[in-house]
Coordinates of N, CA, C and O in Angstrom, one line a residue:
M122 N -10.2 6.2 1.3 CA -9.7 5.3 2.4 C -9.6 3.9 1.9 O -8.9 3.1 2.5
W123 N -10.2 3.6 0.8 CA -10.1 2.2 0.3 C -8.7 1.8 -0.1 O -8.4 0.6 0.0
G124 N -8.0 2.8 -0.6 CA -6.6 2.5 -1.0 C -5.7 2.1 0.2 O -4.9 1.2 0.1
R125 N -6.0 2.7 1.3 CA -5.3 2.3 2.6 C -5.6 0.9 3.0 O -4.8 0.2 3.6
V126 N -6.9 0.6 2.9 CA -7.4 -0.8 3.3 C -6.7 -1.8 2.4 O -6.2 -2.9 2.9
V127 N -6.6 -1.6 1.1 CA -5.9 -2.5 0.2 C -4.4 -2.6 0.6 O -3.8 -3.7 0.6
E128 N -3.8 -1.5 1.0 CA -2.4 -1.5 1.4 C -2.2 -2.4 2.7 O -1.3 -3.2 2.8
I129 N -3.2 -2.3 3.6 CA -3.1 -3.1 4.8 C -3.3 -4.6 4.5 O -2.6 -5.4 5.0
M130 N -4.1 -4.9 3.5 CA -4.3 -6.3 3.1 C -3.0 -6.8 2.4 O -2.6 -7.9 2.6
L131 N -2.3 -5.9 1.6 CA -1.0 -6.3 1.0 C 0.0 -6.6 2.1 O 0.8 -7.5 2.0
G132 N 0.0 -5.8 3.2 CA 0.9 -6.0 4.3 C 0.7 -7.3 5.0 O 1.6 -8.0 5.3
L133 N -0.6 -7.6 5.2 CA -1.0 -8.9 5.8 C -0.6 -10.0 4.9 O -0.1 -11.1 5.4
W134 N -0.7 -9.9 3.6 CA -0.3 -10.9 2.7 C 1.2 -11.2 2.8 O 1.7 -12.3 2.8
L135 N 2.0 -10.1 2.9 CA 3.4 -10.3 3.1 C 3.8 -10.9 4.4 O 4.7 -11.7 4.5
L136 N 3.0 -10.6 5.5 CA 3.3 -11.3 6.8 C 3.0 -12.8 6.7 O 3.6 -13.6 7.4
L137 N 2.0 -13.2 5.9 CA 1.6 -14.6 5.7 C 2.4 -15.3 4.7 O 2.5 -16.6 4.7
S138 N 3.0 -14.6 3.8 CA 3.7 -15.3 2.6 C 4.9 -16.2 3.0 O 5.1 -17.2 2.4
P139 N 5.6 -16.0 4.1 CA 6.7 -16.9 4.5 C 6.1 -18.3 4.8 O 6.7 -19.3 4.6
F140 N 4.9 -18.3 5.3 CA 4.2 -19.6 5.7 C 3.6 -20.2 4.5 O 3.5 -21.5 4.4
I141 N 3.1 -19.4 3.6 CA 2.4 -19.9 2.4 C 3.5 -20.5 1.4 O 3.3 -21.6 0.9
F142 N 4.6 -19.8 1.2 CA 5.6 -20.2 0.2 C 6.7 -21.1 0.9 O 7.5 -21.6 0.2
E143 N 6.6 -21.2 2.2 CA 7.5 -22.0 3.0 C 9.0 -21.8 2.8 O 9.8 -22.6 2.9
H144 N 9.3 -20.5 2.6 CA 10.7 -20.2 2.5 C 11.4 -20.0 3.9 O 12.6 -19.9 4.0
W145 N 10.6 -20.0 4.9 CA 11.2 -19.9 6.2 C 11.7 -21.3 6.6 O 12.6 -21.4 7.5
Q146 N 11.2 -22.4 6.0 CA 11.7 -23.7 6.3 C 13.0 -24.0 5.5 O 13.8 -24.9 5.9
R147 N 13.2 -23.4 4.4 CA 14.4 -23.7 3.5 C 15.6 -22.8 3.9 O 16.6 -22.9 3.2
G148 N 15.5 -22.1 5.0 CA 16.7 -21.3 5.5 C 16.9 -20.0 4.7 O 18.0 -19.5 4.8
E149 N 15.9 -19.6 4.0 CA 16.0 -18.3 3.3 C 15.7 -17.2 4.3 O 14.6 -16.5 4.2
T150 N 16.6 -16.9 5.2 CA 16.3 -16.0 6.3 C 16.1 -14.6 5.8 O 15.2 -13.9 6.3
G151 N 16.9 -14.1 4.8 CA 16.7 -12.8 4.3 C 15.4 -12.5 3.7 O 14.8 -11.4 3.8
L152 N 14.8 -13.5 3.0 CA 13.5 -13.4 2.4 C 12.4 -13.2 3.4 O 11.6 -12.3 3.3
W153 N 12.4 -14.1 4.4 CA 11.3 -13.9 5.4 C 11.5 -12.7 6.3 O 10.5 -12.1 6.7
V154 N 12.7 -12.3 6.6 CA 12.9 -11.1 7.3 C 12.4 -9.9 6.5 O 11.7 -9.0 7.0
S155 N 12.7 -9.9 5.2 CA 12.2 -8.8 4.3 C 10.7 -8.8 4.3 O 10.1 -7.7 4.3
D156 N 10.1 -10.0 4.2 CA 8.6 -10.1 4.2 C 8.0 -9.5 5.5 O 7.1 -8.7 5.4
F157 N 8.5 -9.9 6.6 CA 8.0 -9.5 7.9 C 8.2 -8.0 8.1 O 7.3 -7.2 8.5
A158 N 9.4 -7.5 7.8 CA 9.7 -6.1 8.0 C 8.9 -5.2 7.0 O 8.3 -4.2 7.4
S159 N 8.8 -5.6 5.8 CA 8.1 -4.8 4.8 C 6.6 -4.9 5.1 O 5.9 -3.9 5.0
G160 N 6.1 -6.0 5.4 CA 4.6 -6.2 5.7 C 4.3 -5.3 6.9 O 3.2 -4.6 6.9
G161 N 5.1 -5.3 7.9 CA 4.8 -4.5 9.1 C 4.9 -3.0 8.8 O 4.0 -2.2 9.2
A162 N 5.9 -2.6 8.0 CA 6.0 -1.2 7.6 C 4.8 -0.7 6.8 O 4.3 0.4 7.0
I163 N 4.4 -1.6 5.9 CA 3.2 -1.2 5.0 C 2.0 -1.0 5.9 O 1.2 0.0 5.7
I164 N 1.8 -1.9 6.8 CA 0.6 -1.8 7.7 C 0.7 -0.5 8.5 O -0.3 0.2 8.6
V165 N 1.8 -0.2 9.1 CA 2.0 1.0 9.9 C 1.8 2.2 9.1 O 1.0 3.1 9.5
F166 N 2.4 2.3 7.9 CA 2.2 3.5 7.1 C 0.8 3.7 6.6 O 0.3 4.8 6.6
A167 N 0.2 2.6 6.2 CA -1.2 2.8 5.8 C -2.2 3.1 6.9 O -3.1 3.9 6.8
A168 N -1.9 2.5 8.1 CA -2.8 2.9 9.2 C -2.6 4.3 9.7 O -3.5 5.0 10.1
L169 N -1.3 4.8 9.6 CA -1.1 6.2 10.0 C -1.8 7.2 9.1 O -2.1 8.3 9.6
S170 N -2.0 6.8 7.9 CA -2.7 7.7 7.0 C -4.2 8.0 7.4 O -4.8 8.9 6.9
F171 N -4.7 7.1 8.2 CA -6.1 7.4 8.7 C -6.1 8.6 9.8 O -7.1 9.2 10.0
W172 N -4.9 8.9 10.3 CA -4.8 9.9 11.3 C -4.5 11.2 10.5 O -3.6 11.3 9.7
Q173 N -5.3 12.2 10.7 CA -5.3 13.5 9.9 C -3.9 14.1 9.9 O -3.5 14.5 8.8
P174 N -3.2 14.3 11.0 CA -1.8 14.9 10.9 C -0.8 14.1 10.0 O 0.1 14.7 9.5
A175 N -1.0 12.8 9.9 CA -0.1 12.0 9.2 C -0.8 11.4 7.9 O -0.5 10.3 7.5
R176 N -1.7 12.2 7.3 CA -2.5 11.7 6.2 C -1.7 11.3 5.0 O -2.2 10.7 4.1
F177 N -0.4 11.8 4.9 CA 0.4 11.4 3.7 C 1.4 10.4 4.0 O 2.3 10.1 3.2
A178 N 1.3 9.7 5.1 CA 2.2 8.6 5.5 C 2.2 7.5 4.6 O 3.2 6.8 4.4
H179 N 1.1 7.3 3.8 CA 1.0 6.1 2.9 C 2.0 6.3 1.7 O 2.4 5.3 1.1
V180 N 2.5 7.5 1.5 CA 3.5 7.7 0.4 C 4.8 7.0 0.8 O 5.6 6.7 -0.1
L181 N 5.1 6.8 2.1 CA 6.3 6.1 2.5 C 6.2 4.7 2.0 O 7.3 4.0 1.9
N182 N 5.1 4.2 1.7 CA 5.0 2.8 1.1 C 5.6 2.7 -0.3 O 6.0 1.6 -0.7
L183 N 5.9 3.8 -0.9 CA 6.6 3.8 -2.2 C 8.0 3.3 -2.0 O 8.6 2.5 -2.7
A184 N 8.7 3.8 -0.9 CA 10.0 3.3 -0.5 C 10.0 1.8 -0.3 O 10.9 1.1 -0.7
V185 N 9.0 1.3 0.5 CA 8.9 -0.1 0.7 C 8.7 -0.9 -0.6 O 9.3 -1.9 -0.8
A186 N 7.9 -0.3 -1.5 CA 7.6 -1.0 -2.7 C 8.9 -1.1 -3.6 O 9.2 -2.2 -4.1
F187 N 9.6 0.0 -3.6 CA 10.9 -0.1 -4.4 C 11.9 -1.1 -3.7 O 12.6 -1.7 -4.4
W188 N 11.9 -1.2 -2.4 CA 12.7 -2.1 -1.7 C 12.3 -3.5 -2.1 O 13.2 -4.4 -2.4
L189 N 11.0 -3.8 -2.1 CA 10.5 -5.2 -2.4 C 10.9 -5.5 -3.9 O 11.3 -6.7 -4.1
I190 N 10.8 -4.6 -4.8 CA 11.1 -4.9 -6.2 C 12.6 -5.2 -6.3 O 13.0 -6.1 -7.0
A191 N 13.4 -4.3 -5.7 CA 14.8 -4.5 -5.9 C 15.3 -5.7 -5.2 O 16.1 -6.5 -5.7
W192 N 14.8 -6.0 -4.0 CA 15.2 -7.2 -3.3 C 14.8 -8.5 -4.0 O 15.6 -9.4 -4.2
G193 N 13.6 -8.5 -4.5 CA 13.1 -9.7 -5.3 C 13.9 -9.9 -6.6 O 14.1 -11.0 -7.0
Y194 N 14.2 -8.8 -7.2 CA 14.9 -8.9 -8.5 C 16.3 -9.3 -8.4 O 16.8 -10.2 -9.1
F195 N 17.1 -8.6 -7.5 CA 18.5 -8.8 -7.4 C 18.9 -10.0 -6.5 O 20.0 -10.5 -6.7
S196 N 18.1 -10.4 -5.6 CA 18.4 -11.5 -4.7 C 17.9 -12.8 -5.2 O 18.3 -13.9 -4.7
G197 N 16.9 -12.8 -6.1 CA 16.2 -14.0 -6.5 C 17.0 -14.9 -7.4 O 16.8 -16.1 -7.5
G198 N 17.9 -14.4 -8.2 CA 18.6 -15.2 -9.2 C 17.7 -15.5 -10.4 O 16.6 -14.9 -10.5
Y199 N 18.1 -16.4 -11.2 CA 17.3 -16.8 -12.4 C 17.3 -18.3 -12.5 O 18.3 -18.9 -12.5
P200 N 16.1 -18.9 -12.6 CA 14.8 -18.4 -12.4 C 14.6 -18.2 -10.9 O 15.0 -19.0 -10.1
S201 N 13.9 -17.1 -10.6 CA 13.7 -16.8 -9.2 C 12.6 -17.6 -8.6 O 11.7 -18.1 -9.2
A202 N 12.8 -17.9 -7.3 CA 11.8 -18.7 -6.5 C 10.5 -17.9 -6.4 O 10.4 -16.7 -6.5
P203 N 9.4 -18.6 -6.1 CA 8.1 -18.0 -6.0 C 8.1 -16.9 -4.9 O 7.3 -15.9 -5.1
G204 N 8.8 -17.0 -3.8 CA 8.8 -16.0 -2.8 C 9.4 -14.7 -3.3 O 8.9 -13.6 -2.9
Y205 N 10.4 -14.7 -4.1 CA 11.0 -13.5 -4.7 C 10.0 -12.9 -5.8 O 9.9 -11.7 -5.8
Q206 N 9.4 -13.8 -6.5 CA 8.4 -13.3 -7.5 C 7.2 -12.6 -6.8 O 6.7 -11.6 -7.2
N207 N 6.9 -13.2 -5.6 CA 5.8 -12.6 -4.8 C 6.2 -11.2 -4.3 O 5.4 -10.2 -4.4
E208 N 7.4 -11.0 -3.9 CA 7.9 -9.7 -3.5 C 7.8 -8.7 -4.6 O 7.4 -7.5 -4.4
I209 N 8.3 -9.1 -5.8 CA 8.2 -8.1 -6.9 C 6.8 -7.8 -7.3 O 6.5 -6.6 -7.5
L210 N 5.9 -8.7 -7.3 CA 4.5 -8.5 -7.6 C 3.8 -7.6 -6.6 O 3.1 -6.6 -6.9
V211 N 4.1 -7.9 -5.3 CA 3.5 -7.0 -4.3 C 4.0 -5.6 -4.3 O 3.3 -4.6 -4.2
G212 N 5.3 -5.5 -4.6 CA 5.9 -4.2 -4.8 C 5.3 -3.4 -5.9 O 5.0 -2.2 -5.8
L213 N 5.1 -4.0 -7.0 CA 4.4 -3.3 -8.2 C 3.0 -2.9 -7.9 O 2.6 -1.8 -8.2
V214 N 2.2 -3.8 -7.2 CA 0.9 -3.5 -6.9 C 0.8 -2.3 -5.8 O 0.0 -1.4 -5.9
L215 N 1.8 -2.4 -4.9 CA 1.8 -1.4 -3.9 C 2.1 0.0 -4.4 O 1.6 1.0 -3.9
I216 N 2.9 0.1 -5.5 CA 3.2 1.4 -6.1 C 1.9 2.0 -6.6 O 1.6 3.2 -6.4
F217 N 1.0 1.2 -7.2 CA -0.3 1.7 -7.7 C -1.1 2.2 -6.6 O -1.7 3.3 -6.8
F218 N -1.2 1.5 -5.5 CA -2.1 2.0 -4.4 C -1.5 3.1 -3.6 O -2.2 3.9 -3.0
A219 N -0.2 3.2 -3.5 CA 0.4 4.2 -2.7 C 0.3 5.6 -3.3 O 0.3 6.6 -2.5
I220 N 0.0 5.7 -4.6 CA -0.1 7.0 -5.2 C -1.6 7.5 -5.2 O -1.9 8.6 -5.6
I221 N -2.5 6.6 -4.8 CA -3.9 7.0 -4.8 C -4.2 7.8 -3.5 O -3.8 7.4 -2.4
P222 N -4.7 9.0 -3.6 CA -5.0 9.8 -2.5 C -6.0 9.1 -1.5 O -6.8 8.3 -1.9
T223 N -5.8 9.5 -0.2 CA -6.7 8.9 0.8 C -8.2 9.2 0.6 O -9.0 8.4 0.8
N224 N -8.5 10.4 0.1 CA -9.9 10.8 -0.1 C -10.2 10.7 -1.6 O -10.9 11.6 -2.1
A225 N -9.8 9.6 -2.2 CA -10.0 9.5 -3.7 C -11.5 9.4 -4.1 O -11.8 9.7 -5.2
T226 N -12.3 8.9 -3.2 CA -13.7 8.8 -3.5 C -14.5 10.0 -3.4 O -15.7 10.1 -3.7
Q227 N -13.9 11.1 -2.8 CA -14.6 12.3 -2.6 C -14.3 13.3 -3.8 O -13.2 13.2 -4.3
P228 N -15.2 14.2 -4.1 CA -14.9 15.3 -5.1 C -13.8 16.2 -4.5 O -13.5 16.2 -3.3
P229 N -13.1 16.9 -5.4 CA -12.1 17.9 -4.9 C -12.7 18.8 -3.8 O -13.9 19.2 -3.8
K230 N -11.8 19.3 -3.0 CA -12.2 20.2 -1.9 C -12.9 21.5 -2.4 O -13.8 21.9 -1.8
A231 N -12.4 22.0 -3.4 CA -13.0 23.2 -4.0 C -14.5 23.0 -4.4 O -15.3 23.8 -4.2
W232 N -14.7 21.8 -4.9 CA -16.1 21.5 -5.3 C -17.0 21.3 -4.1 O -18.1 21.8 -4.1
R233 N -16.4 20.6 -3.1 CA -17.2 20.4 -1.9 C -17.5 21.8 -1.2 O -18.7 22.0 -0.7
D234 N -16.6 22.7 -1.2 CA -16.8 24.0 -0.6 C -17.8 24.8 -1.4 O -18.7 25.5 -0.8
Y235 N -17.8 24.7 -2.7 CA -18.8 25.4 -3.5 C -20.2 24.9 -3.3 O -21.1 25.7 -3.1
Y236 N -20.4 23.6 -3.2 CA -21.7 23.0 -3.0 C -22.2 23.3 -1.6 O -23.4 23.5 -1.3
L237 N -21.2 23.3 -0.6 CA -21.6 23.6 0.8 C -22.1 25.1 0.9 O -23.1 25.4 1.5
A238 N -21.4 26.0 0.2 CA -21.8 27.4 0.2 C -23.1 27.6 -0.5 O -24.0 28.3 -0.1
R239 N -23.4 26.9 -1.6 CA -24.7 26.9 -2.3 C -25.8 26.4 -1.4 O -26.9 26.9 -1.4
A240 N -25.5 25.3 -0.7 CA -26.5 24.8 0.2 C -26.8 25.7 1.4 O -28.0 25.8 1.8
R241 N -25.9 26.4 1.8 CA -26.1 27.4 2.9 C -27.0 28.6 2.4 O -27.7 29.2 3.1
E242 N -26.9 28.9 1.1 CA -27.7 30.0 0.5 C -29.1 29.5 0.2 O -29.9 30.3 -0.2
G243 N -29.3 28.2 0.3 CA -30.6 27.7 -0.1 C -30.8 27.3 -1.5 O -31.9 27.1 -2.0
I244 N -29.7 27.3 -2.3 CA -29.8 27.0 -3.7 C -29.5 25.5 -3.8 O -28.4 25.0 -3.4
G245 N -30.4 24.8 -4.5 CA -30.2 23.4 -4.6 C -29.2 23.1 -5.7 O -28.7 24.0 -6.4
P246 N -29.0 21.8 -5.9 CA -28.0 21.4 -7.0 C -28.4 21.8 -8.4 O -27.6 22.0 -9.2
K247 N -29.7 22.0 -8.6 CA -30.1 22.3 -10.0 C -30.2 23.9 -10.1 O -30.4 24.4 -11.2
G248 N -30.1 24.6 -9.0 CA -29.9 26.0 -9.0 C -30.9 26.9 -9.6 O -30.9 27.9 -9.9

């Protein structure tokens, strides 16, 4: 679950970044719209992953990550403004966290089932 929490924090960062980098004041409408839409989508997909029927919704954040990287790279020009560099960096970090399974801190299901069966038989961990 910790991967989803980090994704939500990245989404919140994107929602705040137009105000931090002040590109909403410079008339860069496309950049702040991308930040708001991407940040909202990241938060929704990560939060949906907490719901068991939609536990793989966080994988949709890969599409958002690729969008952020492409938008930041191709729209930014050279040298790109900090807002575009922020989108590229958030996109790269988001790729790493989107591929982490939701239950990454737990042992595999087969192991959990094995130890549960042993516990029901009264056999301890040292057997």
